[in-house]
Coordinates of C-alpha atoms in Angstrom, one line a residue:
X1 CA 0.0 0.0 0.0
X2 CA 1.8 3.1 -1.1
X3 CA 1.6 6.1 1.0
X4 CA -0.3 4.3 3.8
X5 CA -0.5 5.6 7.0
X6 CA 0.4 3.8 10.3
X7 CA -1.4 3.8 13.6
X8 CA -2.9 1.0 15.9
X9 CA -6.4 0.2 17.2
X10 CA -5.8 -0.9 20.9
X11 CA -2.6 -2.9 20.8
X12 CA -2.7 -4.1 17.1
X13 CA -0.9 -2.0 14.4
X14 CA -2.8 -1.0 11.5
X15 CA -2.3 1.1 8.5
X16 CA -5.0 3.0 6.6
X17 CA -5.4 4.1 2.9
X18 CA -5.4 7.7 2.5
X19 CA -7.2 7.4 -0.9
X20 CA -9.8 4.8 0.4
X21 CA -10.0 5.4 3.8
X22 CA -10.0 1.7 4.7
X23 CA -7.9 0.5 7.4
X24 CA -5.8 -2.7 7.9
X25 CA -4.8 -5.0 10.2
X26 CA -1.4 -5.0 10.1
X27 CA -0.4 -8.7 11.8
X28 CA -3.6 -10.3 10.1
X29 CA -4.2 -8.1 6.7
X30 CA -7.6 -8.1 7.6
X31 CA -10.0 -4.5 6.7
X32 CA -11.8 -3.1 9.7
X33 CA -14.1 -1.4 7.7
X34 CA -15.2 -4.1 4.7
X35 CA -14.5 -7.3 5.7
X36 CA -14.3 -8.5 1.9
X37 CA -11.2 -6.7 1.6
X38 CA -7.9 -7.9 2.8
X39 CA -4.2 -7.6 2.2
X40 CA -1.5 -9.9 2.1
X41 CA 0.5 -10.3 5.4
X42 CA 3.9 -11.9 6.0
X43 CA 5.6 -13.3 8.9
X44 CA 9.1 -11.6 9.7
X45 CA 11.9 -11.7 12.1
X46 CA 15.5 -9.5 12.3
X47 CA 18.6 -11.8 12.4
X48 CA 21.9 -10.1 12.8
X49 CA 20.0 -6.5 12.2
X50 CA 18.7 -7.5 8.9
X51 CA 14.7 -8.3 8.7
X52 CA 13.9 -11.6 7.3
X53 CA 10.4 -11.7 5.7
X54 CA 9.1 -15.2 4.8
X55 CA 7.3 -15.7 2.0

């Protein structure tokens, strides 16, 4: 998501769509707003200071 904007709801981080107004789950990918709507999320970790994203 290009240009999104990051916040949290409670203790989960989230980022919204400034275009759309929809905002995401960050951990999950779900859409708070429109529950038909998702995006993809990935499992990562840092090793030695680099961040490891598995795909």
């Amino acid at each position: 998501m290009a240009r999104g904007i990051t916040g949290s709801r409670g203790s989960r981080p989230t980022i919204a769509s400034p275009l759309h107004k929809e905002v995401y789950d960050l951990q999950t990918g779900e859409c708070y707003s429109n529950p038909a709507l998702w995006l993809p999320a990935f499992k990562t970790r840092t090793v030695d200071g680099f961040i490891e994203v598995e795909v």
